[in-house]
Steps between C-alpha positions, in 0.01 A plus 500: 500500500465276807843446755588243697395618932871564667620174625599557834341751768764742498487567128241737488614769341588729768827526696386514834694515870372190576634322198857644572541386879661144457773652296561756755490271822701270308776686419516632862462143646237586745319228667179368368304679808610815373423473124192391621437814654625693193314308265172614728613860543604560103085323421380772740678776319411351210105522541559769729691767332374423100536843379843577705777630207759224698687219307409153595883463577507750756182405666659103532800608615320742756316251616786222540667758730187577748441112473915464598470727756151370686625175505882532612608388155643876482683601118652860423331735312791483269457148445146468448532791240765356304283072503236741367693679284387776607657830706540575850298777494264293311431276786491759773222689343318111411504368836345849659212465266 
């Protein structure tokens, strides 16, 4: 049996950091610098840190709160956590990875 190739780039397959950023960052309202930055960091971790056990939820939300914090666009813990839908605790242990 033959399928169809996934239509867009982001339908691979695989839930990856990456492909969860842009919900993240926009449900925080950071500015585009900043998901930028997140976007970049979450692809790092993604290639990066393969075989880590971490959910690609808490590794985009860890990665839109370093990204809020290097570039002034600063968001709670709390708040990234709960775009992410993920916990608190969650992102604290994601963003020291």
């Amino acid at each position: 049996m033959v399928t169809d190739p996934p239509e867009a780039a982001g339908d691979h397959g695989l839930r990856l950091a990456s492909d969860e950023v842009g919900a993240v960052a926009d449900a925080l309202e950071v500015s585009a610098r900043c998901e930028r930055r997140a976007a970049a960091l979450a692809d790092r971790a993604d290639l990066e840190h393969d075989g880590v056990n971490r959910s690609p939820a808490v590794v985009a939300g860890a990665a839109v709160y370093l990204a809020a914090l290097a570039s002034g666009d600063e968001r709670t813990q709390t708040a990234v956590a709960e775009a992410a839908g993920v916990s608190t605790v969650s992102i604290r242990a994601g963003y020291r990875e």
